[in-house]
Short mmCIF file of C-alpha atoms in Angstrom, two decimals:
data_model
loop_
_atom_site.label_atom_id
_atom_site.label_comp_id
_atom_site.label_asym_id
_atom_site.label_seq_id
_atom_site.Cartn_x
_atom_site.Cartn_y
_atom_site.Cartn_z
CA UNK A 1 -17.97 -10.47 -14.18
CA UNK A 2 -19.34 -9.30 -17.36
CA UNK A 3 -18.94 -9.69 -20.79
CA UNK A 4 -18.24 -5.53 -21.13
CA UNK A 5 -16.11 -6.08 -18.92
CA UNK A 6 -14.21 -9.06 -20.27
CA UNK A 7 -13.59 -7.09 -23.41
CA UNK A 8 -13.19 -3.39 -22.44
CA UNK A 9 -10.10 -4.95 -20.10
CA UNK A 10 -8.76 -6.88 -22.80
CA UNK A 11 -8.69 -4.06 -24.90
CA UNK A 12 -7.83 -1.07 -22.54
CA UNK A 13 -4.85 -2.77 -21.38
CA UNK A 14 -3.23 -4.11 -25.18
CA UNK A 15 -4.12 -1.15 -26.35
CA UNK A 16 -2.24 0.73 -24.21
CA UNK A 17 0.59 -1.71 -24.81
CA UNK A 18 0.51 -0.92 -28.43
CA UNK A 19 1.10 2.81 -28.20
CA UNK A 20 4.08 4.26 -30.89
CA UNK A 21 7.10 4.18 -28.89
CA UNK A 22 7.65 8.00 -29.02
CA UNK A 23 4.24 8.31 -27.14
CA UNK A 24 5.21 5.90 -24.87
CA UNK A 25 8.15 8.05 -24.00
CA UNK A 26 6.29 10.98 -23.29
CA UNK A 27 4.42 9.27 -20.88
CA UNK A 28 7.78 7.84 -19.53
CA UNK A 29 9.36 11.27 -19.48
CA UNK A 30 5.72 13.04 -17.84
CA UNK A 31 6.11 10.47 -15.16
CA UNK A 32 9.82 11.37 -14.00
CA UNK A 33 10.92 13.14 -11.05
CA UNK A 34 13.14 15.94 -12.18
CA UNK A 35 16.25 14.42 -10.74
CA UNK A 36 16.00 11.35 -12.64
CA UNK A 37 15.08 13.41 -15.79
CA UNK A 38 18.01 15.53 -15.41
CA UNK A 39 19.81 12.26 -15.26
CA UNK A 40 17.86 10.69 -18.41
CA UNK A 41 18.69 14.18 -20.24
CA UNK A 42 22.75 13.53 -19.42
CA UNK A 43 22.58 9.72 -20.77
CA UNK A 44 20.84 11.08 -23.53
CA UNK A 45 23.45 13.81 -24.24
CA UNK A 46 26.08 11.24 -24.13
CA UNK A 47 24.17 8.73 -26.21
CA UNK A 48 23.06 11.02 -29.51
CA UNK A 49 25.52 13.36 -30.88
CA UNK A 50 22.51 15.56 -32.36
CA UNK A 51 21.80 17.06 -28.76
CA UNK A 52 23.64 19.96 -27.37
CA UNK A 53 23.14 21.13 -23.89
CA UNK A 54 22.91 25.04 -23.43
CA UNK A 55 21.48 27.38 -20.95
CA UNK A 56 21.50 27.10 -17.26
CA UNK A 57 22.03 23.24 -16.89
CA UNK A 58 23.19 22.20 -13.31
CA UNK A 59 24.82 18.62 -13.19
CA UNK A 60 23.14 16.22 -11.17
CA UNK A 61 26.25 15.68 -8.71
CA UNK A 62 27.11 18.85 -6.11
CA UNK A 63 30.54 18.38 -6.31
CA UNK A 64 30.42 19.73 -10.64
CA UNK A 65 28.44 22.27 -9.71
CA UNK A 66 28.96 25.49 -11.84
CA UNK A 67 27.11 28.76 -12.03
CA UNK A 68 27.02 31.49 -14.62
CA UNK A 69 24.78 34.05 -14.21
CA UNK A 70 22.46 32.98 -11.50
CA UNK A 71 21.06 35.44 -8.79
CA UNK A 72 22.04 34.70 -5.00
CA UNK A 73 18.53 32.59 -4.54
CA UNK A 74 18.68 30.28 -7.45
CA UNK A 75 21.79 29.49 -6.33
CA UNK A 76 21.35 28.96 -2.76
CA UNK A 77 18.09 26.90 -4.04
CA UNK A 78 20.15 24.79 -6.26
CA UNK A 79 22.74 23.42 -3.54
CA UNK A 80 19.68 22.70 -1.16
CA UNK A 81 18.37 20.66 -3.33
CA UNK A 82 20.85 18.38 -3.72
CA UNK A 83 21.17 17.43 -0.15
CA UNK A 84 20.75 13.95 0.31
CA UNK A 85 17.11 12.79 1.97
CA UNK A 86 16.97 9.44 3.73
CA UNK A 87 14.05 7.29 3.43
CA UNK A 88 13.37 7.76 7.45
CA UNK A 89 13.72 11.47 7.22
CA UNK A 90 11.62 11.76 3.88
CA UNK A 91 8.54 9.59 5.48
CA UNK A 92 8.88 11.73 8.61
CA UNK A 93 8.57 14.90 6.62
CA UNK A 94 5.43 13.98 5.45
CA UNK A 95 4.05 12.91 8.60
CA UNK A 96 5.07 16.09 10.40
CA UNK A 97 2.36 18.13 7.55
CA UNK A 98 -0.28 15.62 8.34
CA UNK A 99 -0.57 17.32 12.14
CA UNK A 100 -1.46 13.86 14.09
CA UNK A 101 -1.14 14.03 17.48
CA UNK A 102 1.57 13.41 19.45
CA UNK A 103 0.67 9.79 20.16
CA UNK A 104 0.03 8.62 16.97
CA UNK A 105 3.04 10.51 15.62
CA UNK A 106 5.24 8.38 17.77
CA UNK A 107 3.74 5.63 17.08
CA UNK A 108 4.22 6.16 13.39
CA UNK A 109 7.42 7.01 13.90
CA UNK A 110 8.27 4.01 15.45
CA UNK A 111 6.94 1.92 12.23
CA UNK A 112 9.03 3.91 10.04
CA UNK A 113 12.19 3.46 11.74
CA UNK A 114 11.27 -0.17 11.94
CA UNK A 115 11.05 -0.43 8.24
CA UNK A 116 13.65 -2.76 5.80
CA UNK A 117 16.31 -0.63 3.39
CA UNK A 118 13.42 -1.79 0.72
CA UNK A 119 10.65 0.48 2.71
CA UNK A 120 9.09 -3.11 3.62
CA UNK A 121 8.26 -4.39 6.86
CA UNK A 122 10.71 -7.86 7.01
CA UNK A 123 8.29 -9.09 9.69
CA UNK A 124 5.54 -7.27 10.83
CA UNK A 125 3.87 -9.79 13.54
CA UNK A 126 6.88 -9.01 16.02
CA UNK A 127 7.00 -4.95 15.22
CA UNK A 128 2.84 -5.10 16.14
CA UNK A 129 3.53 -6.84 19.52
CA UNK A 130 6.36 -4.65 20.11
CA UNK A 131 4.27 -1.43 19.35
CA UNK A 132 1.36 -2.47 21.19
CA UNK A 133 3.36 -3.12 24.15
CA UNK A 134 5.09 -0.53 23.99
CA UNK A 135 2.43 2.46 23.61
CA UNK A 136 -0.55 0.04 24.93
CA UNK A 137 -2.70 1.10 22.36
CA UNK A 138 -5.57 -1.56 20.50
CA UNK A 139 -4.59 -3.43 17.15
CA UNK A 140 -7.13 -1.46 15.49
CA UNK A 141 -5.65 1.65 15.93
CA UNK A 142 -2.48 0.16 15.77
CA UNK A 143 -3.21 -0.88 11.72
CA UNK A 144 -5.24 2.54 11.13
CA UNK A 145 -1.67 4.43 11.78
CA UNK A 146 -0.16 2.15 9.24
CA UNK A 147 -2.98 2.50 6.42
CA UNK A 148 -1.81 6.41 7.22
CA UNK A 149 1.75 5.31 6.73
CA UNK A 150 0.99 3.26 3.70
CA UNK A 151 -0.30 6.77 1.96
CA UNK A 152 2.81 8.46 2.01
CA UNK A 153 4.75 8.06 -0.94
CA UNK A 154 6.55 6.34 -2.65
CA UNK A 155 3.50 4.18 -3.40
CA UNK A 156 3.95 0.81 -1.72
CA UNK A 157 5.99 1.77 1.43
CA UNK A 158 5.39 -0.05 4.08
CA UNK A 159 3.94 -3.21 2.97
CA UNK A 160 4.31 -6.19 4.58
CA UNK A 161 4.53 -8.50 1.54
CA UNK A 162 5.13 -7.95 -2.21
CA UNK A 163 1.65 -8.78 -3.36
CA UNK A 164 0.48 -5.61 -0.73
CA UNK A 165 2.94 -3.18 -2.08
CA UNK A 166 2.03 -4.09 -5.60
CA UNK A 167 -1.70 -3.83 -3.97
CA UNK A 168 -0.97 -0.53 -2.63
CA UNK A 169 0.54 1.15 -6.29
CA UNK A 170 -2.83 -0.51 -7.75
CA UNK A 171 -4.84 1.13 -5.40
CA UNK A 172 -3.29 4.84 -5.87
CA UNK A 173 -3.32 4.23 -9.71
CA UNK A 174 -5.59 6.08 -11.51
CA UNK A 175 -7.12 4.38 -14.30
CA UNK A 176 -9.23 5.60 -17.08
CA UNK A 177 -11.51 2.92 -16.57
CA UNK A 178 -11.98 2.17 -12.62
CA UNK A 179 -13.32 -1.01 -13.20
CA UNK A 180 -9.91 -2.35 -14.20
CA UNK A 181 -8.67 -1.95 -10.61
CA UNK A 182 -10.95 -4.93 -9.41
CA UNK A 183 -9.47 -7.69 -11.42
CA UNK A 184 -5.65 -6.04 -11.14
CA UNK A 185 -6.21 -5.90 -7.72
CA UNK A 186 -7.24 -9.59 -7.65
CA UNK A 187 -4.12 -10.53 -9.77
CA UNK A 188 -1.64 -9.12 -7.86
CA UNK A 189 -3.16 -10.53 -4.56
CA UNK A 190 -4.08 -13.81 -5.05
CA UNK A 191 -2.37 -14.78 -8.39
CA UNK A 192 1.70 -13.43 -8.61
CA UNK A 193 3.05 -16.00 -8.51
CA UNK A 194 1.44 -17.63 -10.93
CA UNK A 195 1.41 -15.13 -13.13
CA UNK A 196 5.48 -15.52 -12.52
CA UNK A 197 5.20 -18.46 -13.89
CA UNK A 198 3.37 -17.45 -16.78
CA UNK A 199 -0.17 -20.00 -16.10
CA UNK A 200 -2.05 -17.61 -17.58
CA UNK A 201 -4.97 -19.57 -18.79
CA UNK A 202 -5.14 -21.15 -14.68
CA UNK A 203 -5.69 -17.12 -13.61
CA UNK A 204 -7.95 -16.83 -16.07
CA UNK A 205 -10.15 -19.69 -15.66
CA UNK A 206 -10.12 -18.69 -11.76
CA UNK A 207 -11.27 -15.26 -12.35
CA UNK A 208 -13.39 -15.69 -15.33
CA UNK A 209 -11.54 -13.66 -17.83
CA UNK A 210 -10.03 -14.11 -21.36
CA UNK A 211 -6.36 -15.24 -21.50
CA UNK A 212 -5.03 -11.93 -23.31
CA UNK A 213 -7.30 -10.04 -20.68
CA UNK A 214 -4.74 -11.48 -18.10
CA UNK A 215 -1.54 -11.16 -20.22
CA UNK A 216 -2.51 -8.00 -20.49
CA UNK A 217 -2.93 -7.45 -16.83
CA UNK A 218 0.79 -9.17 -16.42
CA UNK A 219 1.99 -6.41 -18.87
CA UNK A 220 0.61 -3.48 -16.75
CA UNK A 221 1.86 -4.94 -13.75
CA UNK A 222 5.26 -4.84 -15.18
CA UNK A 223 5.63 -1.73 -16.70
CA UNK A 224 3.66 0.11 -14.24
CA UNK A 225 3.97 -1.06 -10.61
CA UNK A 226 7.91 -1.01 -9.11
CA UNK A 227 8.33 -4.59 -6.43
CA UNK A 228 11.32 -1.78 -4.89
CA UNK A 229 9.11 1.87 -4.58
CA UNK A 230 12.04 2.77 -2.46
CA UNK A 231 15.23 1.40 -4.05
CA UNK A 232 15.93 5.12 -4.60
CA UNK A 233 17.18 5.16 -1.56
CA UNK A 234 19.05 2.44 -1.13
CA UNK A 235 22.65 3.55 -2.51
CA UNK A 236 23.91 4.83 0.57
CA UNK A 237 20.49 4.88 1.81
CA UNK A 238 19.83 8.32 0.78
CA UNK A 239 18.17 9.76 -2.32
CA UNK A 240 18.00 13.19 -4.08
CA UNK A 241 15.00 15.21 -4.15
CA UNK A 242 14.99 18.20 -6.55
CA UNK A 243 11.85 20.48 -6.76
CA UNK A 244 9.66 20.67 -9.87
CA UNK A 245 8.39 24.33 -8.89
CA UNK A 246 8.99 26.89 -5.96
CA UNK A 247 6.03 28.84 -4.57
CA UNK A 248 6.85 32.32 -2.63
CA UNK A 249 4.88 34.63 -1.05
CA UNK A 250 6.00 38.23 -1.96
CA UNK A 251 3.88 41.31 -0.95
CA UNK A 252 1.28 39.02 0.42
CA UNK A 253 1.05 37.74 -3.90
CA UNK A 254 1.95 34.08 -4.88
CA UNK A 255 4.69 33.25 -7.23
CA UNK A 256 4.79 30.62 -9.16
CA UNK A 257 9.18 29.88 -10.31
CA UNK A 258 9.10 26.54 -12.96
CA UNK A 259 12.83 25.30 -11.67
CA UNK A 260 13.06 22.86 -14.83
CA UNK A 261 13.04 25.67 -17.19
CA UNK A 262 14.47 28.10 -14.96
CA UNK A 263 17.58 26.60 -13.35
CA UNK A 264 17.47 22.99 -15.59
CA UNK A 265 18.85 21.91 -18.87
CA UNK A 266 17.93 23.30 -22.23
CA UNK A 267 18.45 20.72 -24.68
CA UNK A 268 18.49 21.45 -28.25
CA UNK A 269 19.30 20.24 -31.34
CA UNK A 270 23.08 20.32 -32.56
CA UNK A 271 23.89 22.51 -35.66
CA UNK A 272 26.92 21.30 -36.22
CA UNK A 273 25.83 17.63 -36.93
CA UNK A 274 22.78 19.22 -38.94
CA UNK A 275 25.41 20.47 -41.22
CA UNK A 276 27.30 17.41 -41.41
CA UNK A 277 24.02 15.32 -42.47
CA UNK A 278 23.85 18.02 -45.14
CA UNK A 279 27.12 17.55 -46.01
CA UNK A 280 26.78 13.65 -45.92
CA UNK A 281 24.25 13.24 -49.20
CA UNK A 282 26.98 10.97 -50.86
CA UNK A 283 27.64 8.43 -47.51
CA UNK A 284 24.76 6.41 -46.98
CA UNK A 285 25.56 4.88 -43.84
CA UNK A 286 26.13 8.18 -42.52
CA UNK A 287 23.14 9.15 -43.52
CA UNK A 288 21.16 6.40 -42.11
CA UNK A 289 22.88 6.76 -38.31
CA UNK A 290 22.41 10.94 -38.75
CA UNK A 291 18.88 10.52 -39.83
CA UNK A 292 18.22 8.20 -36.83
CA UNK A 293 20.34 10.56 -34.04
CA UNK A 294 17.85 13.59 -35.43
CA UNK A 295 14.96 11.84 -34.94
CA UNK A 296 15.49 10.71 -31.63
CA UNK A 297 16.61 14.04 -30.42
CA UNK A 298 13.30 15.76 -31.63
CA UNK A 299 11.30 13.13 -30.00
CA UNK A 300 12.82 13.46 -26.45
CA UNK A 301 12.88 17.31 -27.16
CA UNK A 302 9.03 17.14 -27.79
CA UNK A 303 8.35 14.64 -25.08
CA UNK A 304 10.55 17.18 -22.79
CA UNK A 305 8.28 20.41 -23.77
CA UNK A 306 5.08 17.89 -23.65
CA UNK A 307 6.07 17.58 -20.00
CA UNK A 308 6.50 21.56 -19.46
CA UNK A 309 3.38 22.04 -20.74
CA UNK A 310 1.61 19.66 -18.51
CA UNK A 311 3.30 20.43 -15.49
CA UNK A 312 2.45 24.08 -16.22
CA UNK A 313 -0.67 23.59 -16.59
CA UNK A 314 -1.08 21.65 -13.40
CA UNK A 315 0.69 23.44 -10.67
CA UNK A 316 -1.29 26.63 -12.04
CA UNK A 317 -4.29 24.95 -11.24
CA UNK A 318 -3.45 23.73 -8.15
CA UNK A 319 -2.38 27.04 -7.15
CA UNK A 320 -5.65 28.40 -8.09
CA UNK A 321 -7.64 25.82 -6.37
CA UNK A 322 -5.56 25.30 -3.39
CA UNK A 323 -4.02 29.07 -2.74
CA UNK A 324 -4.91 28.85 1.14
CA UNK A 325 -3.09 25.73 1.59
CA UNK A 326 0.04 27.15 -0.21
CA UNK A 327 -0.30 30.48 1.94
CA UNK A 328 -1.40 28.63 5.30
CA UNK A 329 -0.46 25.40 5.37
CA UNK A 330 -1.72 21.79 4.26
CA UNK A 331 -4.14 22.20 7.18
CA UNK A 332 -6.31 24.84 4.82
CA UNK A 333 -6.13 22.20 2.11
CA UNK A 334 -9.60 21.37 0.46
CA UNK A 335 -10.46 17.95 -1.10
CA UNK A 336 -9.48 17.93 -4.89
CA UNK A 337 -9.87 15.22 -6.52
CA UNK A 338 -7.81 14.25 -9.79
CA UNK A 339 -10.65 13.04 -11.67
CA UNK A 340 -12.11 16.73 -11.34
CA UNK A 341 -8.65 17.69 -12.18
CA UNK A 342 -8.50 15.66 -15.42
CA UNK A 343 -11.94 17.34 -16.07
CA UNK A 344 -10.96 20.56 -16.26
CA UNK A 345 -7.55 20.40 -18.18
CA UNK A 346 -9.09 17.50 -20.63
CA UNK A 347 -6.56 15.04 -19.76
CA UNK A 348 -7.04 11.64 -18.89
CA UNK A 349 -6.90 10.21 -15.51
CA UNK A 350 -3.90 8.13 -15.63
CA UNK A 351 -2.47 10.91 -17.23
CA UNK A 352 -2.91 13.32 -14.34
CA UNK A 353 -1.60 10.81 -12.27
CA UNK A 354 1.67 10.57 -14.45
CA UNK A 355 2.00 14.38 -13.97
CA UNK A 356 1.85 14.23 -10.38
CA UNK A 357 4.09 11.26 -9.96
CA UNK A 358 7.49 11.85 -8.36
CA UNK A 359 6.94 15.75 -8.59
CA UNK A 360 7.90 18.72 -6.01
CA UNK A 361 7.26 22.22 -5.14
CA UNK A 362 8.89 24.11 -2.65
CA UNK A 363 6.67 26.25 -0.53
CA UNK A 364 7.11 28.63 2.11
CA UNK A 365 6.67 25.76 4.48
CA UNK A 366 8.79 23.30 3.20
CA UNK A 367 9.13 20.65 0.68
CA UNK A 368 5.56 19.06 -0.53
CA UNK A 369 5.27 16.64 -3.04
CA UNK A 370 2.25 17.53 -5.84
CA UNK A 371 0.38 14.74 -4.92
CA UNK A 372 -0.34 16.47 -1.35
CA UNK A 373 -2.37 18.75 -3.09
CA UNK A 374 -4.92 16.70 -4.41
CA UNK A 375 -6.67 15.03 -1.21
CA UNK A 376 -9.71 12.93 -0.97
CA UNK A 377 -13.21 14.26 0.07
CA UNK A 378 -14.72 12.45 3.14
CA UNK A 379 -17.47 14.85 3.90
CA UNK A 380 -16.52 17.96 2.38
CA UNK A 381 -13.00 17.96 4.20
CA UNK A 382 -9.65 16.18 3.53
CA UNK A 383 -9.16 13.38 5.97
CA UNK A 384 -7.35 14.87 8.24
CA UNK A 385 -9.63 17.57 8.58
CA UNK A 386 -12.45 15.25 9.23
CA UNK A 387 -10.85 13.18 11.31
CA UNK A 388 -10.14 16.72 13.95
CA UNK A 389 -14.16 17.84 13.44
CA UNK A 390 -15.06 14.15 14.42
CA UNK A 391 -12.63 14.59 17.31
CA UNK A 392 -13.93 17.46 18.76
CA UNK A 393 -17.37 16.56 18.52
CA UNK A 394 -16.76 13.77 20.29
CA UNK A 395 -14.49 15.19 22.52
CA UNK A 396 -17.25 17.82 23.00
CA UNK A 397 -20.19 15.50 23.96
CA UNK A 398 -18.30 12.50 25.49
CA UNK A 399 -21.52 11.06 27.10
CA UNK A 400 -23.55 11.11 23.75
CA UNK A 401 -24.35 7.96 21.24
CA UNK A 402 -22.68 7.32 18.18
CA UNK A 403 -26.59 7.88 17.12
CA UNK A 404 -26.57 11.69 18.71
CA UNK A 405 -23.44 12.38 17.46
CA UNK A 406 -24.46 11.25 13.97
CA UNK A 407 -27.87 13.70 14.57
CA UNK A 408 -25.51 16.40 15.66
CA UNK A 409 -23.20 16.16 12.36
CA UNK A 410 -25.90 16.13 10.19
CA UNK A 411 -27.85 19.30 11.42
CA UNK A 412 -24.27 21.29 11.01
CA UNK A 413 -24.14 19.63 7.24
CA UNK A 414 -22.13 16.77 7.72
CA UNK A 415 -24.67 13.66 6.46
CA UNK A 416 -22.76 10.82 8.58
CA UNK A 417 -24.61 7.29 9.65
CA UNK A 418 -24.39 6.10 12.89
CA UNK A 419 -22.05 3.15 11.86
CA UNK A 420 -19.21 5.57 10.27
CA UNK A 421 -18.71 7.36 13.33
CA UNK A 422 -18.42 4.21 15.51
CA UNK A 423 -15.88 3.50 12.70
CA UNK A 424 -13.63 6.48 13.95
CA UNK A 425 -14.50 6.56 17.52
CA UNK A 426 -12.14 3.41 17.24
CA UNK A 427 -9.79 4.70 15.04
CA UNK A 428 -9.45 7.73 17.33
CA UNK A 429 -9.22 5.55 20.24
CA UNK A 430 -11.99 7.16 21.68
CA UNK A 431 -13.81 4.94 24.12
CA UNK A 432 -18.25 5.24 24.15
CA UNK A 433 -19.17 6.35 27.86
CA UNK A 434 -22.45 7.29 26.70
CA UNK A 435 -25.42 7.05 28.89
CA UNK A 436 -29.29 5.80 27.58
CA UNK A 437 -31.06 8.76 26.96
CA UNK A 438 -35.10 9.53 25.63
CA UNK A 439 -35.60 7.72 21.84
CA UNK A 440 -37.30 11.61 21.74
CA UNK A 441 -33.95 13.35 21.60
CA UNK A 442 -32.59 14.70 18.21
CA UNK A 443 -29.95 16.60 18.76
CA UNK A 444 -27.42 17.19 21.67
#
């Protein structure tokens, strides 16, 4: 490893360790879902006499629910969304929008139902023999359904160890720098325990890195990656999931309803304590504690509109980029990339990734989580996508080489080697009954 990079990770990661706290709780308020900043907001309320509440603020549990003047939908939205979501149902959601086939569904299904409270797998060699006994279908295939179910979020569910669901949140992290993944990656999979027990200088020695490079690394891992992704669930193993944004489809126009400023809490700041720190010239302790309160309140009401103004910006891009997938379906989604995305609104990776995190729209089909929206490319399509046009195809010419098949793709614009689709002809289960055929032949 190189000396760049020997010093670009020792300073990417202090650095960012060193942000001013009120920063740092932007970032921590960006990355929120809105039920647990609704729930932040509350302990905030309680904790600093300089907030007030106002507006059209919905307590977090159902049974303090209170209206004023909210239209038939908003309220009919409201108590929806605080239906509880198990972990089971909530993986199963998101498997359903995928559009697998039936097969793999069940098979997938049968892994999720199989996982711990924690979203873990307690022991994974006796669920694979189980599975592929019961659905006879090859090991390969077997652990290309679970790489599927280890993309659903949270991050880290269904990892069969804590270094892989650490691995897992490391490898859907988006960093500023990508070459930080590589060593992080090699930290958290070969060195936690050490790291536990704080032998830095041994990890660093062993991966060739300076010492505050790898206390650094420690740092990120905890303040960034969660060993429970799914303790939300836990407490009575349900969870609450409240939407970010609703997207309708009215007179065949999309409409784009923000819920947290719509339907959520309005903090702002309270005049009657103003007064009383202008009253309170002669009492210098009073002072002091006022002082303090105000300042914290303006700093979690300018991390609060940071976040609206973020999220704003995001789901109105998405909207533009993805509109057929919001009018269709996620089967019309197009690969979109958050690096492009942090291109075009001039944020940072990491923090596009913040933005996304833990974020939810409700669409006409459904509740999708942000991140859905941004897919990967694998030839132009999303993966599932590509994985149906390699299907057919093959489905199409079963007697044909991975070689023709290859020639095929790439005269219809797909540039594919021969190797990558023997790599999903297994992954699709689809056995090679090909037959030789003239070295002349260049297409099917």
């Amino acid at each position: 490893m190189n000396i760049n990079l020997k010093v670009n990770l020792a300073q990417k990661l202090t650095l960012s360790q060193s942000l001013h706290p009120s920063l740092l709780q932007k970032f921590k308020i960006l990355q929120y879902s809105y039920h647990d900043l609704q729930r932040s907001i509350e302990e905030s309320c309680q904790d600093n006499i300089m907030l007030d509440i106002t507006d059209n603020y919905i307590p977090i549990k159902s049974s303090q629910l209170s209206y004023s003047n909210h239209d038939e939908d908003v309220r009919s939205l409201a108590i929806s969304d605080l239906e509880p979501v198990s972990l089971e149902d909530y993986l199963l959601k998101q498997v359903k929008l995928i559009g697998l086939p039936l097969s793999d569904f069940r098979v997938i299904s049968f892994l999720i139902h199989s996982l711990d409270e924690r979203g873990y797998f307690t022991d994974f060699s006796a669920i694979e023999k189980k599975a592929l006994d019961r659905f006879s279908l090859s090991k390969r295939k077997l652990l290309s359904l679970l790489k599927i179910l280890q993309n659903l979020e949270p991050d880290g569910v269904g990892a069969r160890s804590l270094s892989e669901c650490l691995a897992l949140q490391v490898e859907h992290y988006n960093f500023e720098d990508p070459s930080l993944k590589k060593p992080i990656l090699a930290v958290v999979k070969h060195h936690l325990q050490a790291i536990s027990e704080k032998k830095f200088k041994s990890v660093a020695i062993s991966l060739s890195l300076p010492e505050n490079g790898i206390i650094a690394i420690a740092d990120f891992i905890k303040q960034n990656l969660d060993p429970s992704p799914c303790s939300k669930f836990i407490q009575s193993h349900t969870s609450y999931i409240r939407p970010s944004f609703k997207v309708e489809l009215s007179n065949n126009q999309l409409k784009l309803l923000n819920l947290e400023t719509s339907s959520g809490p309005t903090l702002s700041l309270s005049s009657r304590y103003q007064h009383l720190l202008n009253e309170a010239k002669g009492d210098a302790s009073a002072t002091v504690f006022l002082t303090q309160q105000l300042k914290k309140a303006k700093e979690l009401i300018s991390a609060i509109n940071h976040r609206e103004d973020h999220l704003n910006k995001l789901v109105k891009t998405l909207l533009s980029k993805q509109e057929a997938a919001f009018r269709h379906g996620l089967a019309y989604l197009t690969p979109l990339s958050q690096k492009s995305l942090s291109q075009e609104l001039s944020l940072s990776p990491s923090m596009i990734s913040r933005t996304l995190s833990q974020k939810y729209v409700e669409t006409p089909f459904g509740l999708l989580s942000l991140r859905q929206f941004c897919p990967r490319n694998y030839f132009g399509f999303t993966k599932e996508r590509f994985l149906q046009v390699i299907k057919h195809v093959l489905e199409e010419f079963p007697r044909a080489s991975d070689q023709q098949i290859s020639r095929t793709l790439i005269e219809r614009g797909i540039s594919i080697a021969r190797r990558t689709i023997a790599k999903y002809r297994h992954e699709l289960a689809i056995p090679a009954r090909f037959m030789a055929v003239p070295r002349s032949s260049s297409s099917l």
